[in-house]
PDB file of C-alpha atoms in Angstrom:
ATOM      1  CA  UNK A   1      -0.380 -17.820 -15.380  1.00 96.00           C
ATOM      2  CA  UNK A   2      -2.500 -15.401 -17.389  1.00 98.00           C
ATOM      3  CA  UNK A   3      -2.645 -11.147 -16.604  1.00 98.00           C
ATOM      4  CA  UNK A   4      -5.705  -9.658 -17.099  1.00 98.00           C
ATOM      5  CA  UNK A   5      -5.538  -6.016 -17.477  1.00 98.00           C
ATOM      6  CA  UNK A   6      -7.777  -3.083 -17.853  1.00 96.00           C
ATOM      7  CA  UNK A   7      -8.588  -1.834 -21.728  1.00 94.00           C
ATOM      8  CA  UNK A   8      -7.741   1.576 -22.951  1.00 90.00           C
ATOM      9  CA  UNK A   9     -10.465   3.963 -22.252  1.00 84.00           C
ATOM     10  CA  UNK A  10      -9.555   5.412 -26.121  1.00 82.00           C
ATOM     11  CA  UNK A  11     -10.644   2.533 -28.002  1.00 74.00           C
ATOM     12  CA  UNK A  12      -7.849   0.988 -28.972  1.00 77.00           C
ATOM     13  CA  UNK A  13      -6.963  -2.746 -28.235  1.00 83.00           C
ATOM     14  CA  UNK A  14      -4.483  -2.151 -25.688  1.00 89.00           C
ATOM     15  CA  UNK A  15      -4.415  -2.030 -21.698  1.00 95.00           C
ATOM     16  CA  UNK A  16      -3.889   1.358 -20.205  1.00 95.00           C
ATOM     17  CA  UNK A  17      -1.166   3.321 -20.197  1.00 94.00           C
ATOM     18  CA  UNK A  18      -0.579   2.669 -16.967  1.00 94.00           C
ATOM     19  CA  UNK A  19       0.019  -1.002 -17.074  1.00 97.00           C
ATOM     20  CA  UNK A  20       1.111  -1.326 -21.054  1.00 96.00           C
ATOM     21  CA  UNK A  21       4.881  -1.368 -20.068  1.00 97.00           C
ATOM     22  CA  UNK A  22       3.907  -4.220 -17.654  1.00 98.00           C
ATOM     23  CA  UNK A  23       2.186  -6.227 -20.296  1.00 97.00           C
ATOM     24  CA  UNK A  24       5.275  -5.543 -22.660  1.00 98.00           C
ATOM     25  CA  UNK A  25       7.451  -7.134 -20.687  1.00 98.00           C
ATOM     26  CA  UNK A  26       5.033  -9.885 -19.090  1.00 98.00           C
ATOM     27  CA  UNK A  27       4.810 -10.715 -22.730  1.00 98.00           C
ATOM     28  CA  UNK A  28       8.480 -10.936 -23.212  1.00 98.00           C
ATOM     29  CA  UNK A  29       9.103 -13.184 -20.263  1.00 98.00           C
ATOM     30  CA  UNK A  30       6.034 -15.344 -21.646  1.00 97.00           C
ATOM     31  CA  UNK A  31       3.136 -14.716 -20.269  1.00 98.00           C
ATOM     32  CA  UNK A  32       0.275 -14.017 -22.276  1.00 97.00           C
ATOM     33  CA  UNK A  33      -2.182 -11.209 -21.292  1.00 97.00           C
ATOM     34  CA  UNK A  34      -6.456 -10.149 -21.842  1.00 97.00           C
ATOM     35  CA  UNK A  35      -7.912  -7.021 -21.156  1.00 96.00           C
ATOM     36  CA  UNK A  36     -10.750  -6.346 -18.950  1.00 95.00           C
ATOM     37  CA  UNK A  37     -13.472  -3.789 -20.431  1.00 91.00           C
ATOM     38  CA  UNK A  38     -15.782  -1.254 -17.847  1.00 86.00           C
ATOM     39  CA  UNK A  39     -18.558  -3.165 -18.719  1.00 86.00           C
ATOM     40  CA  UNK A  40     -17.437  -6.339 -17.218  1.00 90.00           C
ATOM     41  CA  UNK A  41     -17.329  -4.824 -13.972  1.00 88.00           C
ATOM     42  CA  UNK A  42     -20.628  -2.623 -14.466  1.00 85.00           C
ATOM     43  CA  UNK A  43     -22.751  -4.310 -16.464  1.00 81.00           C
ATOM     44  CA  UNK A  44     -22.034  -8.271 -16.042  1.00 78.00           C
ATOM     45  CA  UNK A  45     -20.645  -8.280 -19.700  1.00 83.00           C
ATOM     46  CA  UNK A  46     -18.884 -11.622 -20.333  1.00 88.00           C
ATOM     47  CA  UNK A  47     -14.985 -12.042 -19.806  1.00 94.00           C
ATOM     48  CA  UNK A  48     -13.604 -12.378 -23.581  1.00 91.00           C
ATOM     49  CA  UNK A  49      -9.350 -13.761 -23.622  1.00 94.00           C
ATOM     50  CA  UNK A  50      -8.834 -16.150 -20.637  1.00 96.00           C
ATOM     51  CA  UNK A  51      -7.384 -19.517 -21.464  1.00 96.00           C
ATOM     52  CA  UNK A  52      -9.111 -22.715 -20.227  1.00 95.00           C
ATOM     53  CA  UNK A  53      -8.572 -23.245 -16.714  1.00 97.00           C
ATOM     54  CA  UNK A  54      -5.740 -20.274 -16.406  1.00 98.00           C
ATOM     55  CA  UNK A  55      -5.273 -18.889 -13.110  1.00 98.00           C
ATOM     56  CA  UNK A  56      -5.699 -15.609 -13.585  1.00 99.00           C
ATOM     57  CA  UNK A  57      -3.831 -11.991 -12.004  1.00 99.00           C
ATOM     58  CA  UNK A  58      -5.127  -9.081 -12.233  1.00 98.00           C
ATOM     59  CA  UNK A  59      -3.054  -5.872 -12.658  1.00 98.00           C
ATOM     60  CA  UNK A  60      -5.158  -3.031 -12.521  1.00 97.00           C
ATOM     61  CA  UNK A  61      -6.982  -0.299 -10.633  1.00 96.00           C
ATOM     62  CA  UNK A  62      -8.435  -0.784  -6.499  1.00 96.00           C
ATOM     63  CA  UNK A  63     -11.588  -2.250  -6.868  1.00 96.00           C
ATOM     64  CA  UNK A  64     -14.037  -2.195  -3.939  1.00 94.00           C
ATOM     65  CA  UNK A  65     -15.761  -5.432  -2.454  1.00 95.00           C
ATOM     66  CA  UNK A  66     -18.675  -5.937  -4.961  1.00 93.00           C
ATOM     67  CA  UNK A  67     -16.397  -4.607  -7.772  1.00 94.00           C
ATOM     68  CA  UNK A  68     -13.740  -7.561  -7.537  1.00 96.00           C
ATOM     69  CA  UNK A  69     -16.667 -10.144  -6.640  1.00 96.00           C
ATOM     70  CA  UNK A  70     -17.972  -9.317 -10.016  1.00 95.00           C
ATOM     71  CA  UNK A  71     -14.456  -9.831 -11.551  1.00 97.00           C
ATOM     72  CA  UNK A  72     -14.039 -13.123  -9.654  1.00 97.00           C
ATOM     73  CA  UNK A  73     -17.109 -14.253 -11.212  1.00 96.00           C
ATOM     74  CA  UNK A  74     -16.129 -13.486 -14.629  1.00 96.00           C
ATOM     75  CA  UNK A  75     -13.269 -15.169 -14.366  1.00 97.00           C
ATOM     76  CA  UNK A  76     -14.497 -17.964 -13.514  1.00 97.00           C
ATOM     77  CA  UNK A  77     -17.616 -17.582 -16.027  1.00 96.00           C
ATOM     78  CA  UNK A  78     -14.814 -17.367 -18.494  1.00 96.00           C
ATOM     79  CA  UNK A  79     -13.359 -21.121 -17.741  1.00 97.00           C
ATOM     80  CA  UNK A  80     -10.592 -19.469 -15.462  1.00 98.00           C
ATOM     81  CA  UNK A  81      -9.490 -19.395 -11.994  1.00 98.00           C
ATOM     82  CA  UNK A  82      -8.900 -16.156 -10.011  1.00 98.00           C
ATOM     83  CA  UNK A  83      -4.898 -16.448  -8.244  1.00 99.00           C
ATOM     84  CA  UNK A  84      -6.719 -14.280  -5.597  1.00 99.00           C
ATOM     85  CA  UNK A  85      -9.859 -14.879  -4.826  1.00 98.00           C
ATOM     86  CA  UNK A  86     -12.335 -12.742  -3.052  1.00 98.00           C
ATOM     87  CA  UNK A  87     -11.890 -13.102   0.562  1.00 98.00           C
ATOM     88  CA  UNK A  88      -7.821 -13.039   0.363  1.00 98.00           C
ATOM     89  CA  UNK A  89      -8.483  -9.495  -1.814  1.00 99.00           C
ATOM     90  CA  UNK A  90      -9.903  -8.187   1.182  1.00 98.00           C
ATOM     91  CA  UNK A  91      -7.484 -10.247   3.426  1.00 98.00           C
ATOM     92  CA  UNK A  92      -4.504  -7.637   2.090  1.00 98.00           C
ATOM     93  CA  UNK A  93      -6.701  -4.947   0.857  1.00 98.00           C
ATOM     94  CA  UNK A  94      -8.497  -3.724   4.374  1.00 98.00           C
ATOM     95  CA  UNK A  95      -5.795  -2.426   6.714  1.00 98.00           C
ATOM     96  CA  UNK A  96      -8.360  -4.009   9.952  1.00 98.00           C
ATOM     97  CA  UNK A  97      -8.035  -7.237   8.439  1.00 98.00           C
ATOM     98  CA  UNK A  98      -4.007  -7.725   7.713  1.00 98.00           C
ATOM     99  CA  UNK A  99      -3.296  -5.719  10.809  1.00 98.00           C
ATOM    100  CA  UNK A 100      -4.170  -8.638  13.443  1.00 98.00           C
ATOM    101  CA  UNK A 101      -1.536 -10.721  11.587  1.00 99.00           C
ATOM    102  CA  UNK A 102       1.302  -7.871  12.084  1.00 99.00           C
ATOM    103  CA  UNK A 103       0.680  -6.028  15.332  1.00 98.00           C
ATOM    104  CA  UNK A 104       4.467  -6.046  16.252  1.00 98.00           C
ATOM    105  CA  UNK A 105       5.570  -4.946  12.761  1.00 99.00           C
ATOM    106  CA  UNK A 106       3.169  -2.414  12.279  1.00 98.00           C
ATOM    107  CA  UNK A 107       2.031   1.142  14.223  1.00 98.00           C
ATOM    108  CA  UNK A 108      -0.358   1.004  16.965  1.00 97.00           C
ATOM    109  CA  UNK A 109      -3.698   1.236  15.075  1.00 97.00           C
ATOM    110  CA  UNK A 110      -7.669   2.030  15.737  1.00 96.00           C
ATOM    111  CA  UNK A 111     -10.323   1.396  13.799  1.00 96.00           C
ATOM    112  CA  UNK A 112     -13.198   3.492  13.908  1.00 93.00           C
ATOM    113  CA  UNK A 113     -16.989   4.321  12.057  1.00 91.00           C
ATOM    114  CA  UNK A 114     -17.061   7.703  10.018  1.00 86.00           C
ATOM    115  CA  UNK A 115     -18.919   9.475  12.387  1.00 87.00           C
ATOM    116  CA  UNK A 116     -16.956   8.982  15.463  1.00 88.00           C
ATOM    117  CA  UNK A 117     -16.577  11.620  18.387  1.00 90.00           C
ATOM    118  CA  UNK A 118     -12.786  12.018  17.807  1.00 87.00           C
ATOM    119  CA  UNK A 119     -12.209  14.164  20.362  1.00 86.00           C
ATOM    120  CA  UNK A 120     -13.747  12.008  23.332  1.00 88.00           C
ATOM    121  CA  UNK A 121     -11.878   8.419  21.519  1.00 89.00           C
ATOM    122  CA  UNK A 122      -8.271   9.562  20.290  1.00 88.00           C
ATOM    123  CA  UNK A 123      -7.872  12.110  23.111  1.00 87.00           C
ATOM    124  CA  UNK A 124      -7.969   9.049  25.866  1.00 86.00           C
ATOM    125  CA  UNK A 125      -4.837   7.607  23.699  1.00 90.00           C
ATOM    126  CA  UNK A 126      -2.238  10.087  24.853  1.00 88.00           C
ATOM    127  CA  UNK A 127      -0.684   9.874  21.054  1.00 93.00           C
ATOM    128  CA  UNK A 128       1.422  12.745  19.966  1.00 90.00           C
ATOM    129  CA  UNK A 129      -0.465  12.230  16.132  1.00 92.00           C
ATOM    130  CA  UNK A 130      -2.450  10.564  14.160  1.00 92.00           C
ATOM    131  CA  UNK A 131      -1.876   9.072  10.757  1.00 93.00           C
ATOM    132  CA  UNK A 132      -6.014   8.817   9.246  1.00 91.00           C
ATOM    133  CA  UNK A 133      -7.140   6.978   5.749  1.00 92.00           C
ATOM    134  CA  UNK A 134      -9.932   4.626   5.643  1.00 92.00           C
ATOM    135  CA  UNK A 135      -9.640   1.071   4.937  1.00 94.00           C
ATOM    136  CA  UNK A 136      -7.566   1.354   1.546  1.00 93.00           C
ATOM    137  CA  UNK A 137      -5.845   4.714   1.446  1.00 86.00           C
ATOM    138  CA  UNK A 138      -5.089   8.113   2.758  1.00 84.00           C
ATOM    139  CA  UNK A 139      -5.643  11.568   1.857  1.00 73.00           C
ATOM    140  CA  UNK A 140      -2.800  12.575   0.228  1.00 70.00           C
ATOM    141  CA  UNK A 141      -4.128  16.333  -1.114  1.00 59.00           C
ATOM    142  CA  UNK A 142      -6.001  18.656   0.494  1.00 63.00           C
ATOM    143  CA  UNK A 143      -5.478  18.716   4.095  1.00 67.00           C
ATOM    144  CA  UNK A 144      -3.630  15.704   4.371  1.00 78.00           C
ATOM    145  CA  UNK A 145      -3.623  12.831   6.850  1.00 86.00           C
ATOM    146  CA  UNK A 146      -1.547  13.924   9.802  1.00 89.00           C
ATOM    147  CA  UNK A 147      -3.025  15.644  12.340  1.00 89.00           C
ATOM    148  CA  UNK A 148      -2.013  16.232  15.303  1.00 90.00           C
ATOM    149  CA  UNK A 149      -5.133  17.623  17.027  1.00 88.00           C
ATOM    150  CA  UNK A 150      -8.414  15.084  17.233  1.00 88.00           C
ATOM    151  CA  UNK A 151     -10.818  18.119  16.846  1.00 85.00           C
ATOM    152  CA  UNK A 152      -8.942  18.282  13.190  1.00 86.00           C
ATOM    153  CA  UNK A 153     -10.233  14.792  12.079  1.00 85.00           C
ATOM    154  CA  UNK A 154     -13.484  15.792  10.908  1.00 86.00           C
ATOM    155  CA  UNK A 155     -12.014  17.680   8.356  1.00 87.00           C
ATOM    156  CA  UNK A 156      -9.773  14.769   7.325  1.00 87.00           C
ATOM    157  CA  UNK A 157     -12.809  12.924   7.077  1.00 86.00           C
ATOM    158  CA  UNK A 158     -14.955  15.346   4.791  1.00 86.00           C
ATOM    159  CA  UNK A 159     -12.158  15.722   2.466  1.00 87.00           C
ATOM    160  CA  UNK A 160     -11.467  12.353   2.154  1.00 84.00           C
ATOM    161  CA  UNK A 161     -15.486  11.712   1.156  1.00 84.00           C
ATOM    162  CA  UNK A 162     -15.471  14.948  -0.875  1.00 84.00           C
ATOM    163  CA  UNK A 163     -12.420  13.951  -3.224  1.00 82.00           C
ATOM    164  CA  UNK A 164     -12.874  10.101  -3.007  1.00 77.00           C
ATOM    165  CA  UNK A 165     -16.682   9.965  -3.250  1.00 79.00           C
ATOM    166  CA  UNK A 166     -17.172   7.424  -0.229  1.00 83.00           C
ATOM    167  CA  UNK A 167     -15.032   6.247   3.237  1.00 88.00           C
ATOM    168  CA  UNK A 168     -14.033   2.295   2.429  1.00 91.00           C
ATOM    169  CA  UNK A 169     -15.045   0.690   5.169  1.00 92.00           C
ATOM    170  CA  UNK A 170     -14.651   2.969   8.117  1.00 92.00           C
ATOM    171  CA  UNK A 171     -11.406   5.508   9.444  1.00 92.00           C
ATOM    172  CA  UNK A 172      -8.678   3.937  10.424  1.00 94.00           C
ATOM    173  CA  UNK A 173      -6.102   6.106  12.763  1.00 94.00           C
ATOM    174  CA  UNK A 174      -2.555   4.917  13.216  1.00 96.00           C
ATOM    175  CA  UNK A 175      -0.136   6.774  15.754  1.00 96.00           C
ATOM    176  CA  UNK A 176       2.654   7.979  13.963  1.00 95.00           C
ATOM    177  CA  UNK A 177       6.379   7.170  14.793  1.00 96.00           C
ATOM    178  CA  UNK A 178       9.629   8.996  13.660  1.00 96.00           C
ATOM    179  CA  UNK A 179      10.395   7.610  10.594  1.00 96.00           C
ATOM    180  CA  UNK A 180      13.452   8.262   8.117  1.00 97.00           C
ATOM    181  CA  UNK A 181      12.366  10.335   4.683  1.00 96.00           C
ATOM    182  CA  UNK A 182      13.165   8.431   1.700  1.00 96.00           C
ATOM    183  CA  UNK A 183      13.968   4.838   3.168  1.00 97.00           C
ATOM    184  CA  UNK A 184      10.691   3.587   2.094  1.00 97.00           C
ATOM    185  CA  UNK A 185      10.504   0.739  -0.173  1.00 98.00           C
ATOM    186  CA  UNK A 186       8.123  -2.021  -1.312  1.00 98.00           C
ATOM    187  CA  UNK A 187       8.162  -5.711  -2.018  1.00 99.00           C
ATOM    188  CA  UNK A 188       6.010  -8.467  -3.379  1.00 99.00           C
ATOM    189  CA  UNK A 189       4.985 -11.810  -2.309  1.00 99.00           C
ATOM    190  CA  UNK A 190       4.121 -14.491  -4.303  1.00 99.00           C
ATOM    191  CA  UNK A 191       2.873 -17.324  -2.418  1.00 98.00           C
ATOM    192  CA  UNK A 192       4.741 -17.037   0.148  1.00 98.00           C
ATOM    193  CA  UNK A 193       8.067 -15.876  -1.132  1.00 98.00           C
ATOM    194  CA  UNK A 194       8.905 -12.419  -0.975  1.00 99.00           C
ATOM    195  CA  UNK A 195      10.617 -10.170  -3.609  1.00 99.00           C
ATOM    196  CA  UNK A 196      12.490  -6.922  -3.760  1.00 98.00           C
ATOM    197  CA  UNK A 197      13.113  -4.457  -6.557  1.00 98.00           C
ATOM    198  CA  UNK A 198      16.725  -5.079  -6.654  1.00 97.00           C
ATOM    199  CA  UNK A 199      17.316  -8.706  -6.331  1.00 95.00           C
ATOM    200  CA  UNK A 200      21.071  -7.350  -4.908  1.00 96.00           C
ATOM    201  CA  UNK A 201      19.051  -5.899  -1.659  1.00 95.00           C
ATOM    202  CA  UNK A 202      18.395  -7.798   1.059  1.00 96.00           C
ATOM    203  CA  UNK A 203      14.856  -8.604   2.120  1.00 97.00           C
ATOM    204  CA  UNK A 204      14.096  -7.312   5.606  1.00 98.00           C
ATOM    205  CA  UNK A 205      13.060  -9.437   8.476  1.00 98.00           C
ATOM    206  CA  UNK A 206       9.919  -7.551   8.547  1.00 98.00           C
ATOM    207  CA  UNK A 207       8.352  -8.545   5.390  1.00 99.00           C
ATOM    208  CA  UNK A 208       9.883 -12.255   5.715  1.00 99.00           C
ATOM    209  CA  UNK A 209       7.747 -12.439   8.712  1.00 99.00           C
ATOM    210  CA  UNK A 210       4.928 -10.587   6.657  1.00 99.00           C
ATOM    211  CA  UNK A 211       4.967 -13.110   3.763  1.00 99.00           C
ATOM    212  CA  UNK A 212       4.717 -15.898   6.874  1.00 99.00           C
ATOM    213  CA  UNK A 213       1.966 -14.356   8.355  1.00 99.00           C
ATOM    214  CA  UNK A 214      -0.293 -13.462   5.747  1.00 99.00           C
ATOM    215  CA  UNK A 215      -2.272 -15.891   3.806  1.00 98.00           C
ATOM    216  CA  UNK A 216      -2.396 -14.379   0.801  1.00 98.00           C
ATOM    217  CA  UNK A 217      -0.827 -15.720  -3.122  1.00 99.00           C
ATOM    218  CA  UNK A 218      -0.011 -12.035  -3.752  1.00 99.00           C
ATOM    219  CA  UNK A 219       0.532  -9.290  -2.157  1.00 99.00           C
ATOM    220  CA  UNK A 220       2.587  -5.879  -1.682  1.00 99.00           C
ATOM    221  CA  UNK A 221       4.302  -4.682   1.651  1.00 99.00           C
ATOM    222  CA  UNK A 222       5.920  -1.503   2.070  1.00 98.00           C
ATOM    223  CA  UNK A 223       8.457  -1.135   4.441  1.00 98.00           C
ATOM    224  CA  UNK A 224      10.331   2.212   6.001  1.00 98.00           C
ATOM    225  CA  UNK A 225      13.105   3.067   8.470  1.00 98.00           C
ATOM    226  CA  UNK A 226      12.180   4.364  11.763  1.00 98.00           C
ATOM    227  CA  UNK A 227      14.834   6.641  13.328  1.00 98.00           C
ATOM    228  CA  UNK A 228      16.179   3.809  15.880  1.00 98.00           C
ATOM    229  CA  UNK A 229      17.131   1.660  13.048  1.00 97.00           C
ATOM    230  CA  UNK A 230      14.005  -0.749  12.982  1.00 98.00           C
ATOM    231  CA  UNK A 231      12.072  -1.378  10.017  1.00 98.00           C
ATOM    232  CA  UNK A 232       8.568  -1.354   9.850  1.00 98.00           C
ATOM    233  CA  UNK A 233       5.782  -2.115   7.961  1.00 98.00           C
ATOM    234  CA  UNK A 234       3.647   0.957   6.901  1.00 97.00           C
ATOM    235  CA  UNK A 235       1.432  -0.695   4.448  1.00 97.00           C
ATOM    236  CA  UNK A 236       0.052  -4.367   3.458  1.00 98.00           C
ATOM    237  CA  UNK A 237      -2.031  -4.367  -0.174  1.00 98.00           C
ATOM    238  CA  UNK A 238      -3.109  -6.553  -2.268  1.00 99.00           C
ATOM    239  CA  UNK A 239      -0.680  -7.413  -5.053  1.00 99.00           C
ATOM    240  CA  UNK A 240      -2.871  -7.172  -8.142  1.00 99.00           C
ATOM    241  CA  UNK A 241      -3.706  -2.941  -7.265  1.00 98.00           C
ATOM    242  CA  UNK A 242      -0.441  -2.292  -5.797  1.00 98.00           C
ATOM    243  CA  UNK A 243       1.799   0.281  -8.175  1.00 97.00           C
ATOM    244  CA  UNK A 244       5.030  -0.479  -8.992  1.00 98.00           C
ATOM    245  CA  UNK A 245       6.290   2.107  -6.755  1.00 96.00           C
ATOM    246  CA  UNK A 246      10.404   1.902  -7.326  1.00 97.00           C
ATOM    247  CA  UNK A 247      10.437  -1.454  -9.483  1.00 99.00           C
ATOM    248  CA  UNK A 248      11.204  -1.636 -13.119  1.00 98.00           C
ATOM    249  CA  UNK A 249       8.315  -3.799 -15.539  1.00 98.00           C
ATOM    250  CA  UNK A 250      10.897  -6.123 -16.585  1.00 98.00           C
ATOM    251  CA  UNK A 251      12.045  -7.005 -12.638  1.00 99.00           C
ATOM    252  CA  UNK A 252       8.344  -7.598 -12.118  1.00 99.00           C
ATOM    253  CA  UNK A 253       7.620  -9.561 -14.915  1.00 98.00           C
ATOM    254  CA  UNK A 254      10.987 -11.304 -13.992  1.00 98.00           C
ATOM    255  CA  UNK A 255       9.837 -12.454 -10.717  1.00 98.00           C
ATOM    256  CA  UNK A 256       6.748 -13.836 -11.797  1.00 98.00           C
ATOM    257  CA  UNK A 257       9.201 -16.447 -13.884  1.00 97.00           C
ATOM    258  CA  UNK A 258      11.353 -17.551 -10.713  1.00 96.00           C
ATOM    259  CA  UNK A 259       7.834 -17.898  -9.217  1.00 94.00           C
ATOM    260  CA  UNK A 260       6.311 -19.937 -11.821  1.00 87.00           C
TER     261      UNK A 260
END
């Protein structure tokens, strides 16, 4: 197994801050590590650091469809093999693809184009609110993404293309259950085995059934209490642009050795 991570934007021959505590202690379990310049992505620049035949993970930022295409191809330009490739990305990547596979685990969710008429389609729900982000992520300045009146939407919408530059894919609107603050956590799975942050925590039934389901070598699932006691899942992504939201470097690192 060989990391691939994204090169210092200063110069220097290092990944990004970021991610350097997660090659430190990659490297210290074993694993050897490349970094990937802009201009690999950008400009078709040749992948420099992969090991013949090395099945490649990549720990860095989102990258859109054409974006991790083009980082597929390097890899495998470069002699290696991509752990992910393409079509699983977007398998755990875009919420309307992993959502089909979890309907039971997940809230109730829509999926609409950018320019819908929200009033006329989310009024017919009967939903007390709306949770909005498009394909990959949610507006988390600004406005925000819960609303709770449909006319409010469009606003959701323009702020999400004003401070992201573009809508992934299309809106997504999810109807929002009571859940607990601060009993969200999130796991990995690694072919089909899931992991948690403290190995003395049990794994919920939710993201056994999620690592099951999903047909994906890596991915991330966040998980959170809802106020009747029943866990669910409020996010699927994939595993190689998922932070390591409540994990140390050296647990991750230390479950890609009892994965090996």
């Amino acid at each position: 197994m060989h990391f691939l991570f994204p090169t210092d934007p200063r110069g220097r021959n290092v990944p990004e801050d970021l991610f350097e505590e997660q090659a430190v202690a990659l490297a210290a379990a074993g694993f050897a590590s490349s970094l990937l310049s802009d201009g690999v992505l950008r400009n078709g620049r040749g992948l420099e650091g992969v090991p013949p035949a090395a099945t490649v993970v990549y720990r860095g930022w989102m990258l859109n469809a054409a974006e991790y295409g083009r980082l597929a191809g390097a890899i495998e330009s470069a002699g290696g093999v991509p752990l992910t490739p393409p079509r699983e990305y977007l398998l755990a990547h875009h919420l309307p693809n992993w959502y089909p596979l979890i309907p039971d685990l997940t809230p109730e969710t829509r999926v609409y184009p950018a320019d819908a008429d929200w009033v006329r389609e989310l009024g017919a729900l009967g939903w007390d609110g709306f949770f909005v982000k498009d394909y990959v992520k949610s507006l988390k300045t600004s406005v925000g993404s819960l609303v709770r009146d449909p006319a409010r939407i469009d606003r959701v919408v323009a702020e999400m293309k004003a401070y992201r530059g573009e809508i992934e894919g299309g809106i997504c609107v999810r109807r929002v259950e009571d859940f607990v603050a601060g009993t969200e956590r999130r796991y990995f799975v690694i072919r089909g085995r899931p992991y948690t942050a403290d190995p003395s925590e049990p794994i919920p039934d939710a993201v056994r059934t999620c690592a099951e389901r999903i047909p994906s070598p890596f991915f991330s699932v966040d998980v959170v209490q809802r106020s009747d006691g029943v866990s669910r899942v409020v996010e699927v992504g994939d595993g190689q642009v998922s932070d390591l939201v409540g994990w140390s470097a050296e647990r991750f690192a230390g479950v890609w050795q009892e994965a090996r």
